[in-house]
XYZ file of N, CA and C in Angstrom:
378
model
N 0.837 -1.189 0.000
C 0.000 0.000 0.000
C 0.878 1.247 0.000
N 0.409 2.245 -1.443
C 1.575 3.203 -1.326
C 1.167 4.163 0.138
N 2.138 5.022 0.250
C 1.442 6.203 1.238
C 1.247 7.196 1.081
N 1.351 7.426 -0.109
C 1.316 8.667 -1.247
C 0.719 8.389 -2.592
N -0.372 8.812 -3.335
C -1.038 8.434 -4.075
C -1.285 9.759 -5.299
N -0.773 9.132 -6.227
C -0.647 10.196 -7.290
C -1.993 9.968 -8.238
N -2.454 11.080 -8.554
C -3.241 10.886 -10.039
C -3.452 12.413 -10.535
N -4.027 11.652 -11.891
C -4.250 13.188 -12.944
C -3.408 12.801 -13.960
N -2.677 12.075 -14.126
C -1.902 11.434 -15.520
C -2.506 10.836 -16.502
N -2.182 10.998 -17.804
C -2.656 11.173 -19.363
C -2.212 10.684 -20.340
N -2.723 10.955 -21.604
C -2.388 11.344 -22.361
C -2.978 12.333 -23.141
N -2.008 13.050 -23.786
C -2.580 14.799 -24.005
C -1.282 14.653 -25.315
N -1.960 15.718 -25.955
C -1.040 16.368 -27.114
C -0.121 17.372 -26.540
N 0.989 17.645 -27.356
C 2.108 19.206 -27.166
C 1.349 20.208 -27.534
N 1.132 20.998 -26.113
C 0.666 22.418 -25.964
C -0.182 22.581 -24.587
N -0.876 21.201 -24.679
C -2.003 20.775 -23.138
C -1.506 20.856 -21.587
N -2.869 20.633 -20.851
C -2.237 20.839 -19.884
C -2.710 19.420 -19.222
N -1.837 19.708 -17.992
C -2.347 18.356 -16.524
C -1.996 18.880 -15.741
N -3.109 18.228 -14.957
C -2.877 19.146 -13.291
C -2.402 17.439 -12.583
N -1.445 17.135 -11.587
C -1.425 15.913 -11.238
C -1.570 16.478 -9.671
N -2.198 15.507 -9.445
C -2.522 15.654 -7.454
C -1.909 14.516 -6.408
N -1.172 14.711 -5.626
C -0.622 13.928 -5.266
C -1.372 14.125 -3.212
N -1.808 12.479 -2.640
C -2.834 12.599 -1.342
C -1.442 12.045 -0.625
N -1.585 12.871 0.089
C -0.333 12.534 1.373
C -1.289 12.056 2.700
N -0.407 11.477 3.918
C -0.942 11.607 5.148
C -0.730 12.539 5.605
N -1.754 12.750 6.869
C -1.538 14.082 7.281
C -0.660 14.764 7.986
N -0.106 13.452 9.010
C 1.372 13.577 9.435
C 2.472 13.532 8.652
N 2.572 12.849 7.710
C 3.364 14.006 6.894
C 3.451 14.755 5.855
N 2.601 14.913 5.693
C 1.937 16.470 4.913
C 2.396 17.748 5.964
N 2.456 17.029 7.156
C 2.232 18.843 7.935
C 4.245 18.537 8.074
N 4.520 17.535 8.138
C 6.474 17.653 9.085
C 7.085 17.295 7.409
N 6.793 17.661 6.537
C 7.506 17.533 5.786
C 7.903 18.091 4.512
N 8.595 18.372 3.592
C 8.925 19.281 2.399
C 8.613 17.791 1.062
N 8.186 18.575 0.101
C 7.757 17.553 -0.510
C 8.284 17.781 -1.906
N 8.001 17.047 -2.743
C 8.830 17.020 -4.262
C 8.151 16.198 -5.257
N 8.701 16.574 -6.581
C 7.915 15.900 -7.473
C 9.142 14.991 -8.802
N 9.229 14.023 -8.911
C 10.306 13.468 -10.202
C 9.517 12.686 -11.029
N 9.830 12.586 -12.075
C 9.976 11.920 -13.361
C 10.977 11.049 -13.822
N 10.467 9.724 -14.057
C 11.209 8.770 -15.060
C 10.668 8.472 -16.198
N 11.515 8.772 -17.565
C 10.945 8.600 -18.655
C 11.691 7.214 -19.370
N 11.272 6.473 -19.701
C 11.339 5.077 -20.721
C 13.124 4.944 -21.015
N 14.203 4.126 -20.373
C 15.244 4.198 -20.321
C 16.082 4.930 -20.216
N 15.045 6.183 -19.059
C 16.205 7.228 -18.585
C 16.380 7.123 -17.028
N 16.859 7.854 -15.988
C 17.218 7.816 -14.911
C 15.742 8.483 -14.401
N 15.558 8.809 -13.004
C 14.701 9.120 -12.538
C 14.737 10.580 -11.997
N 14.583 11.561 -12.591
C 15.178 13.260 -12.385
C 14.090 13.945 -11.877
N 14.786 14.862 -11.351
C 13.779 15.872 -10.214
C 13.096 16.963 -11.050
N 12.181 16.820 -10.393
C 11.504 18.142 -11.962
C 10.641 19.660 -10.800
N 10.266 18.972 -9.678
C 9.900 20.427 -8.348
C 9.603 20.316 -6.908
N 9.757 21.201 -6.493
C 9.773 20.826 -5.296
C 9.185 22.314 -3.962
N 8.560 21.734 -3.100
C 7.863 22.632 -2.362
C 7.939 22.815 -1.239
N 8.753 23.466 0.294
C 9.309 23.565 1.389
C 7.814 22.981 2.265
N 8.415 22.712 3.308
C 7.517 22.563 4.521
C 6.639 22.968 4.684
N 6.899 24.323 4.852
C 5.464 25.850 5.458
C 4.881 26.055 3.532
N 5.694 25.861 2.427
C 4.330 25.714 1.250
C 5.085 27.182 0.466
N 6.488 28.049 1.487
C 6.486 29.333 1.010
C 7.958 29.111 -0.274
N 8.422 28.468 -0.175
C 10.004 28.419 -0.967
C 9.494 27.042 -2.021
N 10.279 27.049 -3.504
C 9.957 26.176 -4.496
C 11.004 26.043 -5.217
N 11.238 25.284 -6.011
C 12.165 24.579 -7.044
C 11.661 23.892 -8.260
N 12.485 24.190 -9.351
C 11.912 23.882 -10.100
C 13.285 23.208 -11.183
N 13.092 22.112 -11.946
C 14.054 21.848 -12.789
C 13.996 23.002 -13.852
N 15.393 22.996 -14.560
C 15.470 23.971 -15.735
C 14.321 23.588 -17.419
N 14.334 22.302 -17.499
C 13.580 22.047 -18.788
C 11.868 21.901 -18.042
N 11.846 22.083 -16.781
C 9.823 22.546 -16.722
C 10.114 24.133 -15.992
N 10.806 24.697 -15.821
C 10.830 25.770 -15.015
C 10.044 26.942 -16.192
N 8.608 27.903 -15.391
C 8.184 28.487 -16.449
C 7.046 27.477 -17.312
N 6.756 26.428 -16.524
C 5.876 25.665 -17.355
C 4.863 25.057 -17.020
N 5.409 24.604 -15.376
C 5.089 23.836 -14.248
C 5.242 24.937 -13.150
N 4.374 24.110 -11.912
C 3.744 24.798 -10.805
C 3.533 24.298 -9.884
N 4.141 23.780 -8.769
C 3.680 23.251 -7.918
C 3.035 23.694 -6.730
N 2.477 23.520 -5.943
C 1.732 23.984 -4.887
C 1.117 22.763 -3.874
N 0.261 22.830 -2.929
C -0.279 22.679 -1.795
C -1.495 23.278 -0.923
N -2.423 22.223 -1.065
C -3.524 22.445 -0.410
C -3.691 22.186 1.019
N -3.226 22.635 1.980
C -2.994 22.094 3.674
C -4.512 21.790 4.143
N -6.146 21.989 3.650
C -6.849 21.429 3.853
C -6.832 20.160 3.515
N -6.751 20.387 2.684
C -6.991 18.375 2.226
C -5.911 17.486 2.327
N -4.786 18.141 2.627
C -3.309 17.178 2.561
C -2.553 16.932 1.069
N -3.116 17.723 0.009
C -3.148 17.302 -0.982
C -1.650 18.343 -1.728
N -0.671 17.944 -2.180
C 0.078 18.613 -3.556
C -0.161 18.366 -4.774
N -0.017 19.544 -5.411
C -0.264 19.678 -6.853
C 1.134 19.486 -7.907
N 0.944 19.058 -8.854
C 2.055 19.667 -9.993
C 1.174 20.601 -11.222
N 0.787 21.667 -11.509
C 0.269 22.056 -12.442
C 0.973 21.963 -13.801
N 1.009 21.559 -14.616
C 2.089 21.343 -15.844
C 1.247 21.872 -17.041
N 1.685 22.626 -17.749
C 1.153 23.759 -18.848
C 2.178 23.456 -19.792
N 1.214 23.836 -21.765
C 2.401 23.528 -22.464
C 3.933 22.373 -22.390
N 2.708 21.365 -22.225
C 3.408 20.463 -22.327
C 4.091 19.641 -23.681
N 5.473 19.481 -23.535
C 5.772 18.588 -24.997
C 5.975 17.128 -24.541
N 6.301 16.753 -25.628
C 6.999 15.204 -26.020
C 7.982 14.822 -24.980
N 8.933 15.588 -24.687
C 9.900 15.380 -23.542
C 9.233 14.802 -22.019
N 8.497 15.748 -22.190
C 7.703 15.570 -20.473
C 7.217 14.534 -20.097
N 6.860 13.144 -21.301
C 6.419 12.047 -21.171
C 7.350 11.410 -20.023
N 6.741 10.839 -18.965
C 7.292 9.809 -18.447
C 6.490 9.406 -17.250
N 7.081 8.604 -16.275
C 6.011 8.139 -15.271
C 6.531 9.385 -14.076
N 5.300 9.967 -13.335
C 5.456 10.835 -12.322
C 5.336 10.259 -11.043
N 5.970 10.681 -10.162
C 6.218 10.101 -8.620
C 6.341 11.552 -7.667
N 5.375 11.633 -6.642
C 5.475 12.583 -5.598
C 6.495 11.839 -4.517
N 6.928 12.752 -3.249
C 7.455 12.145 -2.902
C 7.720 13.303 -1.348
N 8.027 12.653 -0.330
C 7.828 12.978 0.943
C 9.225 12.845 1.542
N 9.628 14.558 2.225
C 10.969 13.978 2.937
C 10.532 14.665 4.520
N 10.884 14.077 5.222
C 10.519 14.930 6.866
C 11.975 15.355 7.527
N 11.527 17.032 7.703
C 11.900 17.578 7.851
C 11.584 19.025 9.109
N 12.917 19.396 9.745
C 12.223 20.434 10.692
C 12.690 22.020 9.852
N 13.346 22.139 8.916
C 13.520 23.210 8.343
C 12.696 23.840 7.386
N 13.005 24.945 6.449
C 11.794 25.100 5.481
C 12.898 25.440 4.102
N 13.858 24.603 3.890
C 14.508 24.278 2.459
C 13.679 22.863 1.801
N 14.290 23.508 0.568
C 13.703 22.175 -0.737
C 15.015 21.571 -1.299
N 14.409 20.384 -1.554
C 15.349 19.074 -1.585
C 15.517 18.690 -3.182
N 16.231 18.271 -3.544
C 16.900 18.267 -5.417
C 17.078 16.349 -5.670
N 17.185 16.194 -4.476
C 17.667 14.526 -4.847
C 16.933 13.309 -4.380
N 16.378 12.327 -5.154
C 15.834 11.478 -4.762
C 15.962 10.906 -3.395
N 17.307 10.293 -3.202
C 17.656 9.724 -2.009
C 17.352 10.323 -1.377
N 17.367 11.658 -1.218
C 16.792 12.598 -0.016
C 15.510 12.207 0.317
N 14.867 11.863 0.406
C 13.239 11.854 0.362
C 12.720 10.406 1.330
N 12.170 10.384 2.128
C 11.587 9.234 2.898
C 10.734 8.814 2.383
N 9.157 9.019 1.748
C 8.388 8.572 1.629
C 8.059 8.830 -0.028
N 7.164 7.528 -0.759
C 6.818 8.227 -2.399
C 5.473 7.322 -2.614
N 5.468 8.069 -4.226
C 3.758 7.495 -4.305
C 4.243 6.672 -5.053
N 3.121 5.640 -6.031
C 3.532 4.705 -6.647
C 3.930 5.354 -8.129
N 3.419 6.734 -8.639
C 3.705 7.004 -9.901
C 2.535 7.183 -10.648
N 2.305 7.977 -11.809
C 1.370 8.117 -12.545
C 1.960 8.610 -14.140
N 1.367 8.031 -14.810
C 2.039 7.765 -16.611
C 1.178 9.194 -17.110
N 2.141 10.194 -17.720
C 1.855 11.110 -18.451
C 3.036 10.795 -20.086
N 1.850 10.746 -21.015
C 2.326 10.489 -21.987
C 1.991 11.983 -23.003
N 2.904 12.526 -23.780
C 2.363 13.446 -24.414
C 2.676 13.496 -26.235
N 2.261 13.614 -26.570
C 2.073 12.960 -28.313
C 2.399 14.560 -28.860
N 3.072 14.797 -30.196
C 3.398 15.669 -30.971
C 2.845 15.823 -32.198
């Protein structure tokens, strides 16, 4: 059973959008900084954003930066990835992902991260 549960993944043409939602628990939704990566079809698994503790500091990779959006709903426990103008590149499987933490920096590296969802397939056609 994951503990993080992703959805909102597609398939969409280059230009579309997806909003992906990722359901955390609530304990750690509230102690933790959270993040978003991508693995695409015989590539490595790369960081694409990321969102501090308190919801106020963000990160973003250079090829979605300006494209993508992440955010946080502290009612529902819920993070977002908003992804706009999307291409062909962006295809791959998406994974949220949970690190606990008492500071309010954002995290760049997988290993960093304690907790993840199982993933959700965004495919995007040209």
């Amino acid at each position: 059973q994951a503990q993080m549960v992703e959805s909102g993944g597609g398939l969409v043409q280059a230009g579309d959008s997806l909003r992906l939602s990722c359901a955390a628990p609530k304990l750690t939704f509230a102690t933790s900084a959270l993040g978003w990566f991508r693995q695409a079809p015989g590539k490595e698994r790369d960081f694409v954003a990321a969102i501090s503790r308190n919801g106020l500091a963000f990160a973003y990779s250079d090829p979605v930066k300006g494209r993508f959006r992440v955010s946080a709903d502290y009612m529902n426990d819920v993070v977002y990835l908003q992804m706009d103008n999307l291409k062909p590149e962006d295809t791959a499987i998406y994974y949220c992902a949970a690190k606990r933490t008492t500071n309010e920096d954002v995290y760049y590296g997988s290993i960093e991260y304690d907790t993840w969802g199982q993933g959700t397939r965004v495919t995007v056609s040209s």
